[in-house]
Every structure is written in C-alpha cells, then in structure tokens.
Amino acid sequence: MKKPPPSPRTATPGRATNHQNPSSKDNSRSNTSFSNSTNHQRKTPSAFSSIKAAFSRLFACTGSPAPDAGQLREIPSISVANSVGSSTGFKYRRDSGGSEKAAGGLAGKAEFSFEEIYKATGNFAPGNIIGEGGFGVVYKGKLKDGSLMAVKRVKKDMYDRHLSKEFRNEILTLSQIEHLNLVRFFGYVEHGDERIILVEYVANGTLREHLDGIHEKELEIAERLDIAIDVAHAVTYLHLYTDPPIIHRDIKASNILITDKLRAKVADFGFARIAVEDPEATHISTQVKGTAGYLDPEYLKTYQLTDRSDVYSFGVLLVELMTGRQPIELKKTIKERVTTQWAMQKLKQGEVVLAMDPRLRRSPASLLVVEKVLKLARQCLAPSRPSRPSMKNCAEVLWRIRKDFGEKCLPGDASPSIYSANVFEGDARKNRHDYFGMEDSDSYRYRSA
C-alpha cells in the first residue's frame, strides 16, 4: 500500500525585525513584535511590511460587524519600551459590550477599558481639556492609582474615512518610536464610534505658551537652546533611526511640550508620514498638510515631501525661539507680519538686537547666540531644499552654539539646570557624554540631551 504524500508545510508568519537605535540603551528603539514564531527557512519580511500587515488586521474591525456577545477577538500586541528600558505591552480585545480594552502596564495597571478612560477624564469634562490636536481634543486623565496620562479623543462630528486614515496613521507612527524627546505612546482604545489614543502626560504646557508668557517661568536663552537641541535630537531620530524614516510634517511651537525641567518633547503625529522604503526615492508625493507659517514653500508648490520639509519648519521654530513671535503676526505692519522675513531682514541689516525677544536678558553672549541661531535658521529656510542642512547638522551646530555660550556667558545668563552648558567644570568629557549625548569626537549618539 502506498503511503499518502506528506501534506505541504505551511510557512509561519515572520516577525518584525527589531532595530536598535545606535544611541545608548536609555534611548533604545522600541521592539515591536506581531507574531509568535519565525520561519527561519524563508526570508523575513521587512519591519514596515509586518507593521502594515498587523495594523491592517488591527483596524479591520472598523468596517466589520461587531463580534457576537461574549466573543473575545484578539488583536496583535504592541510592545513599547519606556524611557528607562523596560517594556510595556498592550493587547486590545473587544468585550461583550463591544468595547476595546487596552491591556498593559501604565503605572502597573493590568488593564483599562473605555469606561475607565471616561471616568479618568471626568466624563471628558471641559475643565480637563489640555489642548487640541490636528484631529482631536486632548484631555488630562487620572487613573484610580493616581497615574496621569493624556487622552486624545477624535472629534465625533469630524469622524469620517479621512480621519480614520489619520487616526490609523498616528497609531502606526506612535507604535514605532521611542525617544526621550518624543511623547510616549501608552495605547489605543476603540469603543463604538470613539477613537482614543493614550499618550504620556507632559504637565508644563507647550512651547508656544511659554513664549507667550502664559507660564510664570520665562525661558532664558540657555533654556531655549536646550529646547532647540531637544527638538533637533527628536526629529533627527525620526529621520535617521526609524525604519522606514518618518517625516513629522507639523513641527511647530504648539506641538512642542515642555517638561517640569524645561526640556522639550515633540508631540502630535497626526500628520506624520512614513517615508518610502525605496532607498533611491528622493521624495513622497502627498496632499499638502501642516500649519500656515511653517510649511515648506517647495512642498506647497510640488506636493513633494522630504525630510528637508521638516528642516524648513524647524527653521521657523528657531526664529520663534529667538524672537518670541508667532510665525504670522496679523496685528503687525505688513513689513513685520511674516516673522521669518522680518527677522532675516534684521539679521541682514546687522540689527539682531531689534529681533531679539524683549523678554530675554541682553548681554554680548546672548546677542551672539541670537545671531548664530538666526544664521542657522536662514540656512533651514533656504528656498532650495538641497541648500538646507540636515536635522543632524542642525543639532551639531546648535550643540556648538550652546557649548560656546556656556563658556562665554556672564553669571545669570545661563540656565541653572544641570543641563546647561556651564557644566564643563571638572570632567568636561564626562559631562558632554552624560548631559548632551555627545562623544568626544563631536558626533552624536542620539540619546536625549
């Protein structure tokens, strides 16, 4: 009797490749896994392909009928490493009431549901609103154990296919990144027509609020340099150390959150765009999105997005930091209405002191900083993209400006924080490494400053 032919083996799905940020372990990338086994006999798909496939499964429920009552529907887990190296895993399930629960480790909590999020925000009370992003309102949430988080809720009256795509885009982006100068992603909850993202709560407001004088503590020149370096680190990480690269598309002062130590965290990835995987591709063609005053003129003309589009927006941000003004000042005269044009004109005329934020202390050292930063901003704002520096170059230039300021500033000019450049007393090499993520060769390790 002939033996029946062996049944063909079914290949097991591949696992997303783990990539480590070449910085220190404190700033390592999150490892994202979407399967339990790997077929080592077959080529492992790219990390981006696995992520796309996983999120296609994750969001398939938005257009499908809800499962039967009592049926648990498991969705792939997302592991997000926190800033001290441990990992927080989230698994999303729909319970018998049709509500997604986010299981994970926010402040030791095993699991929370939409109802708990509802209570944590005081039934989404207006008094708990802390901001408004590109497509949703952000609330402060407090769990039973006292843990705080920011709860981003998609506006119901705006929810459509377009916003569904934006929502998926933000989830996809947040799940891939982990950097001390980027807001941490805790999880996602879906309940009926509710779409909610849970992220790190940063208590000290936005950079725009600080520049407008809303907060009691005014930012001195050293602190503004630290913030610029933090943002440059974060965006450099997105451009160079995510796979594939990520273009933020909406870098602006109201998207920069300030910590209690006056450090910066870049937020709001609603407009972020995953760059193409083709290494020979030079740009992405896409619908123009962003904020007036920050948009790359070439992007507006050609609809072609590159990492230099973020560099342009960063140049606008640098001008804001030095002048204190918003990108567009409608109450100013026509000559002063566009802040970047006005500031560049003052730089050209040698009148930097007139462009300097009046809240900043005047001194030869601080004036020199403003001049150097505006010159860097001028490069970032170059009409031709090839003429603009990379974000890594921007970070390196800012670091040198910060270091020089620490050596030349008068007492009282520099920030008293341990991050200030005047820490170079004693072991300068150790301080550069510990506080700014710099090696002795002046090349970045890209841990947070």
Coordinates of C-alpha atoms in Angstrom, one line a residue:
M1 CA 0.0 0.0 0.0
K2 CA 1.3 3.4 -1.0
K3 CA 1.9 5.9 1.7
P4 CA -0.1 9.1 1.2
P5 CA 2.1 12.0 0.2
P6 CA 3.1 14.3 3.0
S7 CA 1.0 17.4 3.4
P8 CA 2.7 20.6 2.4
R9 CA 4.1 22.6 5.3
T10 CA 2.6 25.9 6.0
A11 CA 5.1 28.7 6.5
T12 CA 4.6 30.6 9.7
P13 CA 4.4 34.3 9.5
G14 CA 7.6 36.3 10.0
R15 CA 8.3 38.5 12.9
A16 CA 9.0 42.2 12.5
T17 CA 12.8 42.8 12.6
N18 CA 14.0 44.5 15.7
H19 CA 16.2 47.6 15.1
Q20 CA 18.2 49.2 17.8
N21 CA 18.9 52.9 17.8
P22 CA 22.7 53.3 17.7
S23 CA 22.4 55.5 20.8
S24 CA 22.7 54.4 24.4
K25 CA 20.4 51.8 25.9
D26 CA 18.4 54.6 27.7
N27 CA 17.2 55.8 24.3
S28 CA 16.8 52.4 22.5
R29 CA 14.1 52.0 20.0
S30 CA 11.0 50.0 21.0
N31 CA 10.9 46.4 19.8
T32 CA 7.6 45.7 18.1
S33 CA 6.6 42.1 17.7
F34 CA 3.5 40.9 15.9
S35 CA 3.8 37.1 15.8
N36 CA 4.9 34.2 18.0
S37 CA 7.2 32.3 15.7
T38 CA 9.6 32.8 12.8
N39 CA 10.2 30.5 9.8
H40 CA 14.0 30.7 9.5
Q41 CA 13.9 28.9 6.2
R42 CA 12.1 31.8 4.5
K43 CA 13.1 35.4 4.0
T44 CA 11.9 37.5 6.9
P45 CA 9.7 40.4 5.7
S46 CA 10.7 44.0 6.4
A47 CA 9.7 45.6 9.7
F48 CA 7.5 48.0 7.8
S49 CA 5.7 45.3 5.9
S50 CA 5.0 43.4 9.2
I51 CA 3.7 46.6 10.8
K52 CA 1.5 47.4 7.9
A53 CA 0.0 43.9 7.9
A54 CA -0.5 43.9 11.6
F55 CA -2.3 47.3 11.6
S56 CA -4.4 46.2 8.7
R57 CA -5.7 43.4 10.9
L58 CA -6.0 45.7 13.9
F59 CA -8.2 48.2 12.1
A60 CA -10.2 45.7 10.1
C61 CA -12.8 45.9 12.9
T62 CA -13.8 49.5 11.9
G63 CA -15.6 48.3 8.8
S64 CA -16.8 44.9 10.1
P65 CA -19.7 43.9 12.2
A66 CA -19.1 43.6 15.9
P67 CA -18.4 40.1 17.2
D68 CA -21.1 38.1 18.9
A69 CA -21.7 38.9 22.5
G70 CA -19.1 37.3 24.8
Q71 CA -16.7 36.6 21.9
L72 CA -13.2 37.8 22.5
R73 CA -11.4 39.0 19.5
E74 CA -7.6 39.3 20.0
I75 CA -5.6 41.8 18.1
P76 CA -1.8 41.8 17.8
S77 CA 0.1 43.2 20.7
I78 CA 2.3 46.2 20.6
S79 CA 5.3 46.5 22.9
V80 CA 6.5 50.0 23.6
A81 CA 9.7 50.4 25.7
N82 CA 9.7 53.2 28.2
S83 CA 12.4 55.7 28.9
V84 CA 14.2 53.5 31.5
G85 CA 14.5 50.5 29.3
S86 CA 11.6 48.2 30.4
S87 CA 8.7 47.5 28.1
T88 CA 5.0 48.0 28.3
G89 CA 2.9 45.6 26.3
F90 CA -0.7 46.4 25.2
K91 CA -3.2 43.9 23.8
Y92 CA -6.6 45.1 22.6
R93 CA -9.7 43.0 22.9
R94 CA -13.4 43.6 22.3
D95 CA -15.5 42.6 25.3
S96 CA -19.2 41.5 25.3
G97 CA -20.2 45.2 25.4
G98 CA -18.4 46.0 22.2
S99 CA -15.7 47.9 24.0
E100 CA -12.0 47.6 23.3
K101 CA -9.8 47.2 26.4
A102 CA -6.2 48.2 26.4
A103 CA -4.1 45.8 28.5
G104 CA -0.8 47.0 29.6
G105 CA 1.5 48.4 32.2
L106 CA 0.6 52.1 32.7
A107 CA 1.8 52.7 36.2
G108 CA 1.4 49.0 37.0
K109 CA -2.3 48.8 35.8
A110 CA -3.1 45.5 34.3
E111 CA -6.0 46.6 32.0
F112 CA -8.3 49.5 31.4
S113 CA -11.5 50.0 29.3
F114 CA -13.3 52.9 27.7
E115 CA -15.4 53.2 30.8
E116 CA -12.3 53.7 32.9
I117 CA -10.9 56.3 30.5
Y118 CA -14.3 58.0 30.6
K119 CA -14.1 58.3 34.4
A120 CA -10.4 59.2 34.3
T121 CA -11.2 62.3 32.3
G122 CA -14.2 63.3 34.4
N123 CA -16.6 62.2 31.7
F124 CA -14.5 64.2 29.2
A125 CA -15.1 67.4 31.2
P126 CA -14.2 70.7 29.6
G127 CA -12.1 71.5 32.6
N128 CA -9.8 68.6 31.8
I129 CA -9.0 69.8 28.2
I130 CA -5.3 70.5 27.9
G131 CA -5.1 71.0 24.1
E132 CA -6.4 70.4 20.7
G133 CA -4.5 68.4 18.1
G134 CA -4.9 68.1 14.3
F135 CA -8.0 66.0 14.6
G136 CA -9.0 65.7 18.2
V137 CA -9.3 67.2 21.7
V138 CA -6.7 66.2 24.3
Y139 CA -7.8 65.6 27.9
K140 CA -5.9 65.1 31.1
G141 CA -6.8 61.7 32.6
K142 CA -6.1 60.5 36.1
L143 CA -6.5 56.8 36.9
K144 CA -7.5 55.3 40.2
D145 CA -3.9 54.7 41.2
G146 CA -3.1 58.4 40.5
S147 CA -1.3 57.8 37.2
L148 CA -1.7 60.7 34.8
M149 CA -2.0 60.4 31.0
A150 CA -3.0 62.5 28.0
V151 CA -6.2 61.2 26.3
K152 CA -6.6 62.2 22.7
R153 CA -10.2 61.9 21.6
V154 CA -11.2 62.1 17.9
K155 CA -13.9 64.7 17.3
K156 CA -17.1 62.8 16.6
D157 CA -18.6 65.4 14.3
M158 CA -15.4 65.2 12.2
Y159 CA -15.0 61.4 12.1
D160 CA -15.1 60.1 8.6
R161 CA -12.9 57.9 6.3
H162 CA -10.3 60.7 6.1
L163 CA -9.9 61.0 9.8
S164 CA -10.0 57.2 10.2
K165 CA -6.9 57.2 8.0
E166 CA -5.3 59.9 10.1
F167 CA -6.1 58.0 13.3
R168 CA -4.5 54.8 11.9
N169 CA -1.5 56.9 10.8
E170 CA -0.9 58.3 14.3
I171 CA -1.3 54.8 15.9
L172 CA 1.2 53.3 13.3
T173 CA 3.7 56.1 13.9
L174 CA 3.5 56.2 17.7
S175 CA 3.9 52.4 17.9
Q176 CA 7.3 52.5 16.2
I177 CA 9.1 55.3 18.0
E178 CA 10.7 55.6 21.4
H179 CA 12.9 58.6 22.3
L180 CA 13.1 60.7 25.4
N181 CA 12.3 63.8 23.4
L182 CA 9.1 62.3 21.8
V183 CA 5.9 61.8 23.7
R184 CA 5.5 58.1 24.8
F185 CA 2.6 56.0 23.4
F186 CA 0.7 54.0 26.0
G187 CA -2.1 52.5 24.0
Y188 CA -5.3 52.8 21.9
V189 CA -8.9 52.2 22.8
E190 CA -11.8 51.8 20.3
H191 CA -15.4 51.9 21.5
G192 CA -18.3 52.2 19.1
D193 CA -17.6 55.5 17.2
E194 CA -15.0 56.5 19.8
R195 CA -11.3 56.6 18.8
I196 CA -8.9 57.3 21.6
I197 CA -5.1 57.4 21.8
L198 CA -3.4 57.3 25.2
V199 CA 0.0 59.1 25.5
E200 CA 2.4 60.4 28.0
Y201 CA 1.1 63.4 30.0
V202 CA 3.5 66.4 30.0
A203 CA 2.5 68.8 32.7
N204 CA 4.2 72.1 31.8
G205 CA 2.3 73.2 28.7
T206 CA 3.5 74.0 25.2
L207 CA 6.5 76.0 23.9
R208 CA 4.1 78.5 22.4
E209 CA 2.5 79.1 25.8
H210 CA 5.9 79.7 27.3
L211 CA 6.9 82.1 24.5
D212 CA 3.7 84.0 25.0
G213 CA 4.4 84.4 28.7
I214 CA 1.4 82.4 29.9
H215 CA 3.6 80.4 32.4
E216 CA 5.2 82.1 35.3
K217 CA 8.8 80.9 34.5
E218 CA 10.2 82.7 31.4
L219 CA 12.6 80.9 29.2
E220 CA 16.1 82.2 29.2
I221 CA 18.5 81.9 26.2
A222 CA 20.2 78.8 27.6
E223 CA 16.9 77.1 28.1
R224 CA 15.8 78.0 24.6
L225 CA 18.9 76.5 23.2
D226 CA 18.3 73.3 25.2
I227 CA 14.8 73.1 23.8
A228 CA 16.1 73.6 20.3
I229 CA 18.7 70.8 20.8
D230 CA 16.0 68.5 22.2
V231 CA 13.7 69.1 19.2
A232 CA 16.7 68.6 16.8
H233 CA 17.5 65.3 18.5
A234 CA 13.9 64.1 18.3
V235 CA 13.5 64.9 14.6
T236 CA 16.9 63.5 13.7
Y237 CA 15.8 60.3 15.4
L238 CA 12.7 60.2 13.2
H239 CA 14.6 60.9 10.0
L240 CA 17.6 58.6 10.6
Y241 CA 16.8 56.0 13.3
T242 CA 13.3 54.7 12.4
D243 CA 12.8 52.1 9.8
P244 CA 11.5 53.4 7.5
P245 CA 12.2 57.1 8.2
I246 CA 9.4 59.3 9.5
I247 CA 8.7 62.8 8.4
H248 CA 6.8 64.7 11.1
R249 CA 5.2 67.3 8.8
D250 CA 3.9 69.5 11.6
I251 CA 6.8 70.8 13.7
K252 CA 5.6 73.9 15.4
A253 CA 5.8 75.6 18.8
S254 CA 2.3 74.4 19.9
N255 CA 3.4 70.8 19.2
I256 CA 6.5 71.0 21.5
L257 CA 5.6 70.1 25.0
I258 CA 7.7 71.4 27.9
T259 CA 8.6 69.3 31.0
D260 CA 9.0 70.5 34.5
K261 CA 12.7 70.6 33.9
L262 CA 12.1 72.8 30.9
R263 CA 13.1 70.1 28.4
A264 CA 11.2 69.5 25.1
K265 CA 9.1 66.6 23.9
V266 CA 7.8 66.6 20.3
A267 CA 4.1 65.7 20.1
D268 CA 1.1 65.4 17.7
F269 CA 1.9 62.9 15.0
G270 CA -1.5 63.2 13.3
F271 CA 0.2 64.5 10.1
A272 CA 3.3 62.3 10.3
R273 CA 4.2 60.5 7.1
I274 CA 6.1 57.2 6.8
A275 CA 8.8 57.7 4.2
V276 CA 9.1 55.4 1.2
E277 CA 11.2 52.2 1.6
D278 CA 12.9 52.7 -1.8
P279 CA 16.4 54.0 -0.9
E280 CA 16.7 55.6 -4.3
A281 CA 13.5 57.6 -3.9
T282 CA 14.1 61.3 -3.2
H283 CA 10.6 62.4 -2.1
I284 CA 7.0 61.4 -1.4
S285 CA 4.1 62.9 -3.4
T286 CA 1.3 63.7 -1.0
Q287 CA -1.6 66.0 -0.2
V288 CA -0.3 69.2 1.5
K289 CA -0.9 69.2 5.2
G290 CA 0.6 71.2 8.1
T291 CA 0.2 74.6 9.6
A292 CA 0.4 78.0 7.9
G293 CA 3.6 79.8 8.5
Y294 CA 5.6 76.6 8.9
L295 CA 5.1 74.9 5.5
D296 CA 7.9 74.4 3.1
P297 CA 7.3 76.5 0.0
E298 CA 8.6 73.8 -2.3
Y299 CA 6.1 71.3 -0.6
L300 CA 3.3 73.8 -1.4
K301 CA 4.4 74.1 -5.0
T302 CA 5.2 70.5 -5.8
Y303 CA 3.3 68.4 -3.2
Q304 CA 6.6 66.5 -2.8
L305 CA 7.6 65.8 0.8
T306 CA 11.1 65.2 2.0
D307 CA 13.0 65.4 5.3
R308 CA 14.1 68.9 4.3
S309 CA 10.4 69.9 4.7
D310 CA 10.8 69.3 8.4
V311 CA 14.1 71.3 8.3
Y312 CA 12.2 74.3 7.0
S313 CA 9.6 74.1 9.8
F314 CA 12.4 73.7 12.3
G315 CA 13.9 76.9 10.9
V316 CA 10.7 78.7 11.6
L317 CA 10.8 77.3 15.1
L318 CA 14.3 78.6 15.7
V319 CA 13.1 82.1 14.7
E320 CA 10.2 81.8 17.2
L321 CA 12.6 80.8 19.9
M322 CA 14.8 83.8 19.4
T323 CA 12.1 86.4 18.7
G324 CA 9.3 85.1 20.8
R325 CA 6.9 86.0 18.0
Q326 CA 4.4 83.7 16.2
P327 CA 5.2 82.9 12.6
I328 CA 2.4 85.1 11.4
E329 CA 1.6 88.3 13.4
L330 CA -1.6 89.7 11.9
K331 CA -1.6 92.8 14.2
K332 CA 1.9 93.8 12.9
T333 CA 2.5 96.1 10.0
I334 CA 2.9 94.4 6.6
K335 CA 6.7 94.5 6.8
E336 CA 6.7 92.7 10.1
R337 CA 3.7 90.4 9.6
V338 CA 5.7 87.4 8.4
T339 CA 8.1 86.9 11.3
T340 CA 10.8 84.9 9.4
Q341 CA 11.1 87.6 6.7
W342 CA 11.2 90.3 9.3
A343 CA 13.9 88.5 11.4
M344 CA 16.0 87.7 8.3
Q345 CA 15.9 91.3 7.3
K346 CA 17.1 92.4 10.8
L347 CA 19.9 89.9 10.6
K348 CA 20.9 91.2 7.1
Q349 CA 20.9 94.8 8.4
G350 CA 23.0 93.9 11.5
E351 CA 20.1 94.7 13.8
V352 CA 19.8 91.4 15.6
V353 CA 19.1 93.2 18.9
L354 CA 15.8 94.5 17.4
A355 CA 14.8 91.0 16.5
M356 CA 15.6 89.5 19.9
D357 CA 12.7 88.6 22.2
P358 CA 12.4 91.6 24.6
R359 CA 11.9 89.1 27.5
L360 CA 15.5 87.8 27.1
R361 CA 18.3 89.3 29.0
R362 CA 20.7 91.4 26.9
S363 CA 24.4 90.7 27.0
P364 CA 27.1 90.3 24.4
A365 CA 27.0 86.5 24.9
S366 CA 23.2 86.2 24.4
L367 CA 23.2 88.6 21.4
L368 CA 25.8 86.4 19.8
V369 CA 23.6 83.3 20.4
V370 CA 20.7 85.0 18.7
E371 CA 22.8 86.0 15.8
K372 CA 24.2 82.4 15.4
V373 CA 20.8 80.8 15.7
L374 CA 19.2 83.1 13.2
K375 CA 22.0 82.3 10.8
L376 CA 21.2 78.6 11.2
A377 CA 17.5 79.4 10.7
R378 CA 18.4 81.2 7.5
Q379 CA 20.0 78.1 6.1
C380 CA 17.0 76.0 7.2
L381 CA 14.7 78.4 5.4
A382 CA 16.6 78.3 2.1
P383 CA 14.2 78.3 -0.9
S384 CA 16.1 75.3 -2.4
R385 CA 15.9 72.1 -0.5
P386 CA 19.5 71.0 -1.3
S387 CA 20.7 74.2 0.3
R388 CA 19.2 73.3 3.6
P389 CA 21.2 71.4 6.3
S390 CA 20.0 68.0 7.6
M391 CA 18.5 67.8 11.1
K392 CA 21.6 66.1 12.3
N393 CA 23.7 69.1 11.0
C394 CA 21.3 71.4 12.8
A395 CA 21.7 69.5 16.1
E396 CA 25.5 69.7 15.8
V397 CA 25.5 73.4 15.1
L398 CA 23.2 74.1 18.0
W399 CA 25.4 72.0 20.3
R400 CA 28.4 74.1 19.4
I401 CA 26.5 77.3 19.9
R402 CA 25.3 76.0 23.3
K403 CA 28.8 75.0 24.4
D404 CA 30.3 78.3 23.3
F405 CA 27.6 80.2 25.2
G406 CA 28.3 78.3 28.4
E407 CA 32.0 79.2 28.1
K408 CA 31.4 82.9 27.4
C409 CA 28.2 83.8 29.2
L410 CA 28.1 86.1 32.3
P411 CA 26.7 84.9 35.6
G412 CA 22.9 84.8 35.4
D413 CA 22.8 84.4 31.6
A414 CA 22.9 80.6 31.7
S415 CA 20.1 78.3 33.0
P416 CA 20.8 77.0 36.5
S417 CA 19.7 73.5 35.4
I418 CA 22.2 70.6 35.3
Y419 CA 21.8 70.5 31.6
S420 CA 23.3 74.0 31.0
A421 CA 26.5 74.2 29.0
N422 CA 28.3 75.8 32.0
V423 CA 28.6 72.3 33.5
F424 CA 32.0 71.9 31.8
E425 CA 33.9 72.4 35.0
G426 CA 35.9 69.4 36.0
D427 CA 35.5 66.4 33.7
A428 CA 34.2 68.1 30.5
R429 CA 34.4 64.9 28.5
K430 CA 32.1 63.1 31.0
N431 CA 29.7 66.0 31.2
R432 CA 29.3 66.1 27.4
H433 CA 28.6 62.4 27.3
D434 CA 26.1 62.4 30.2
Y435 CA 24.2 65.6 29.6
F436 CA 24.2 66.1 25.9
G437 CA 24.7 62.6 24.4
M438 CA 27.9 63.7 22.8
E439 CA 31.0 61.6 22.3
D440 CA 34.5 63.1 22.4
S441 CA 34.6 63.2 18.6
D442 CA 31.7 65.7 18.5
S443 CA 29.4 63.1 16.8
Y444 CA 26.0 62.4 18.3
R445 CA 25.0 59.2 19.9
Y446 CA 21.4 60.5 19.8
R447 CA 20.2 59.8 23.3
S448 CA 18.2 62.6 24.6
A449 CA 20.0 65.6 25.9

